[in-house]
């Protein structure tokens, strides 16, 4: 499919350019927005691989929720760029190592025939009415249910821990209690008094 | 149509011709959806002003007319407003981030219009009949918040930034409740395809529509929809008495109008989704002669108009929520309620058929 190839190359170009932009942009807000662009184009590439559930979930979770909070924090904080750049040479060897591993992995995929990759069969293209949402749901809740539950518990623990770390009871806190406000009766607030009117002298 | 397909194939070769032909036809379909939506937006603003005016015993817009026809007085108002907005200058504040300032309205309107791609208007009329239609809509509507946040930040103004912060927190919290309410719908219909969800509500009368077994979810969805679109009484993001106009305080002319278009287009989208998911979409209320004669598309439009009327009615009736009350409603009431209802629906679905058949449950499950 020559048309899909063109779309693939356009998306890949945008993805690589925006991913480079994330680490080179001077303004952290631009970095966060370029990361959003990278996620969206990545979702487009996954759609080309017929993984529509994963693609849409990537947009829904990362673009719709995680990056909103990221952007929020980046906008609120007054980030000192010089301080961020200080540790560059200290961390450079570590980053270079990761880059080397990634280059090696990509090379293994691209030069697959030297590594015996052709023994893995190509995944079959599915019919148009094939729902990989249903398929994924069935796999998650049957074959991989323990791994799935473990991941869920891990996330729950993280959530409870985050709340427990920041929860504090303040003595001087004054906040309205809505159920109390709703239940209030006229008699609680209003006192009708009988008062004789003043007489004119 | 055959003729155009052959023309494309002659011009660009068989492979590219077929691809470009489908691209061209899809573009035509996209315009066939977007132009009525934008016209609907224009006349929704008119309907809003008229309805609220009558609720407040006023007349509302009653001057601009077409060709001097007296009984069309007021109907030219949205067109006149659009022309006015196009003619006005777009002021860009000196300290604003110019690129993001211009980008923000674009990012707001893009998902608001893109979400319409998977909406079915009648059993056959749908642009993209994809399996994960409901997920796609959730993903698109969740992207709308970027325009608001970026507008608030790029304006470099305190009021705008406060509005953006409020809006972001509100939309992120209500999205959860909305998503869980939709989980109940897809549990009942066992499909993420919007067409299949409507067909799952078929069965003779409006008793089969999902708003009866999922009534709490229907309320949660409609209220979250109002909150998602930042409409009154949840319009703290604008809050003109507190923070002037919130995130779009520095916008003028067409840039402001684009935010406006996106808000109203989102309103119509939420109303359409409510009609499709809970009110039976294009299905008539009773499957009998006088009702089935009316085409399904008209029924869908009537249901959309019905839900939209509630949106306008809310605005005329309720005072604005306080910010902490909005957060409380979203996190402490809606999310627990939806979570419990998911468990209830799951439990009912697991009941043996013998119990379902002796109770009215067999209408829906």
XYZ file of C-alpha atoms in Angstrom, chain A residues 9-170:
162
model
C 6.641 8.420 6.722
C 4.816 11.682 7.450
C 3.839 10.505 10.938
C 7.321 9.153 11.632
C 8.918 12.421 10.572
C 6.601 14.404 12.843
C 7.202 11.954 15.689
C 10.999 12.162 15.446
C 10.984 15.936 15.050
C 8.656 16.457 18.020
C 10.571 13.974 20.186
C 13.792 15.866 19.432
C 11.936 19.079 20.197
C 10.951 17.785 23.644
C 14.584 17.647 24.761
C 15.890 20.670 22.848
C 13.129 23.240 23.373
C 14.208 26.063 25.698
C 10.732 26.687 27.051
C 9.445 23.805 29.233
C 5.864 24.533 28.155
C 6.901 23.952 24.538
C 8.578 20.715 25.629
C 5.373 19.466 27.246
C 3.288 20.431 24.202
C 5.729 18.736 21.834
C 5.458 15.609 23.974
C 1.683 15.777 23.457
C 2.299 16.004 19.696
C 4.621 12.999 19.929
C 1.920 10.977 21.712
C -0.719 11.884 19.142
C 1.450 10.987 16.147
C 2.483 7.792 17.915
C -1.219 6.953 18.287
C -1.565 7.574 14.541
C 1.218 5.076 13.861
C -0.461 2.505 16.096
C -3.693 3.001 14.136
C -1.751 2.063 11.008
C -0.790 -1.177 12.819
C -4.532 -1.865 13.394
C -4.143 -1.443 17.165
C -7.031 0.989 17.465
C -7.785 0.283 21.127
C -4.206 0.952 22.222
C -3.966 4.036 20.001
C -7.143 5.593 21.377
C -6.223 4.668 24.943
C -2.844 6.328 24.468
C -4.604 9.547 23.490
C -7.240 9.183 26.204
C -4.871 8.449 29.100
C -1.624 10.206 28.223
C -2.855 13.147 26.174
C -6.201 13.607 27.894
C -5.167 13.199 31.520
C -1.451 12.744 32.277
C -0.107 15.499 30.055
C -2.795 17.949 31.213
C -1.450 17.604 34.749
C 2.143 17.791 33.459
C 1.399 20.986 31.591
C -0.357 22.315 34.643
C 2.696 21.767 36.852
C 5.116 23.118 34.248
C 3.053 26.280 33.855
C 2.721 26.840 37.595
C 6.369 26.324 38.462
C 8.946 28.977 37.843
C 11.607 26.727 36.375
C 15.172 27.970 36.282
C 16.586 26.760 32.978
C 20.246 27.325 33.857
C 19.907 25.098 36.885
C 18.356 22.398 34.715
C 21.225 22.531 32.258
C 23.938 22.264 34.908
C 23.937 18.496 35.205
C 24.105 17.875 31.448
C 27.713 16.600 31.237
C 27.388 14.672 34.464
C 24.489 12.634 33.071
C 25.765 12.526 29.496
C 27.463 9.058 29.752
C 24.269 7.543 31.149
C 22.145 9.057 28.393
C 24.636 7.967 25.760
C 24.444 4.402 27.067
C 20.655 4.376 26.765
C 20.910 5.857 23.270
C 23.381 3.130 22.308
C 21.047 0.393 23.549
C 18.163 1.921 21.597
C 20.261 2.164 18.411
C 21.230 -1.484 18.844
C 17.604 -2.523 19.271
C 16.482 -0.603 16.203
C 19.371 -2.108 14.246
C 18.277 -5.600 15.265
C 14.804 -4.914 13.911
C 15.967 -3.275 10.699
C 18.584 -5.943 9.947
C 16.250 -8.711 11.051
C 17.546 -11.330 8.650
C 20.926 -11.417 10.382
C 19.296 -12.145 13.737
C 16.857 -14.827 12.628
C 13.837 -12.553 12.883
C 12.210 -14.026 9.759
C 11.369 -17.133 11.789
C 8.668 -15.074 13.524
C 5.633 -15.126 11.242
C 4.125 -11.850 10.140
C 0.905 -11.111 12.064
C -2.133 -11.713 9.911
C -4.217 -8.756 8.816
C -7.666 -8.947 10.431
C -11.043 -8.313 8.847
C -12.632 -4.878 9.187
C -15.202 -5.986 11.775
C -12.542 -7.547 14.026
C -12.740 -5.826 17.415
C -9.402 -5.891 19.180
C -11.029 -4.211 22.182
C -13.048 -7.358 22.820
C -10.046 -9.589 22.180
C -7.837 -7.574 24.531
C -10.501 -7.584 27.242
C -10.861 -11.332 27.037
C -7.105 -11.901 27.265
C -6.663 -9.491 30.174
C -9.444 -11.023 32.243
C -8.642 -14.688 31.516
C -5.042 -15.539 30.643
C -3.294 -12.553 32.182
C -5.657 -11.897 35.051
C -2.982 -12.172 37.788
C -0.631 -9.738 36.083
C -3.555 -7.406 35.485
C -4.709 -7.561 39.096
C -1.143 -6.999 40.311
C -0.857 -3.894 38.154
C -4.191 -2.654 39.475
C -3.127 -3.209 43.108
C 0.168 -1.441 42.434
C -1.654 1.592 41.095
C -4.062 1.539 44.022
C -1.168 1.408 46.506
C 0.486 4.326 44.743
C -2.745 6.303 44.930
C -3.313 5.538 48.614
C 0.315 6.413 49.368
C 0.059 9.739 47.543
C -3.062 10.667 49.473
C -1.625 9.457 52.797
C 1.545 11.513 52.288
C -0.321 14.750 51.667
C -3.274 14.256 54.019
C -3.120 16.387 57.130
C -5.742 17.451 59.579
C -5.738 21.117 60.347
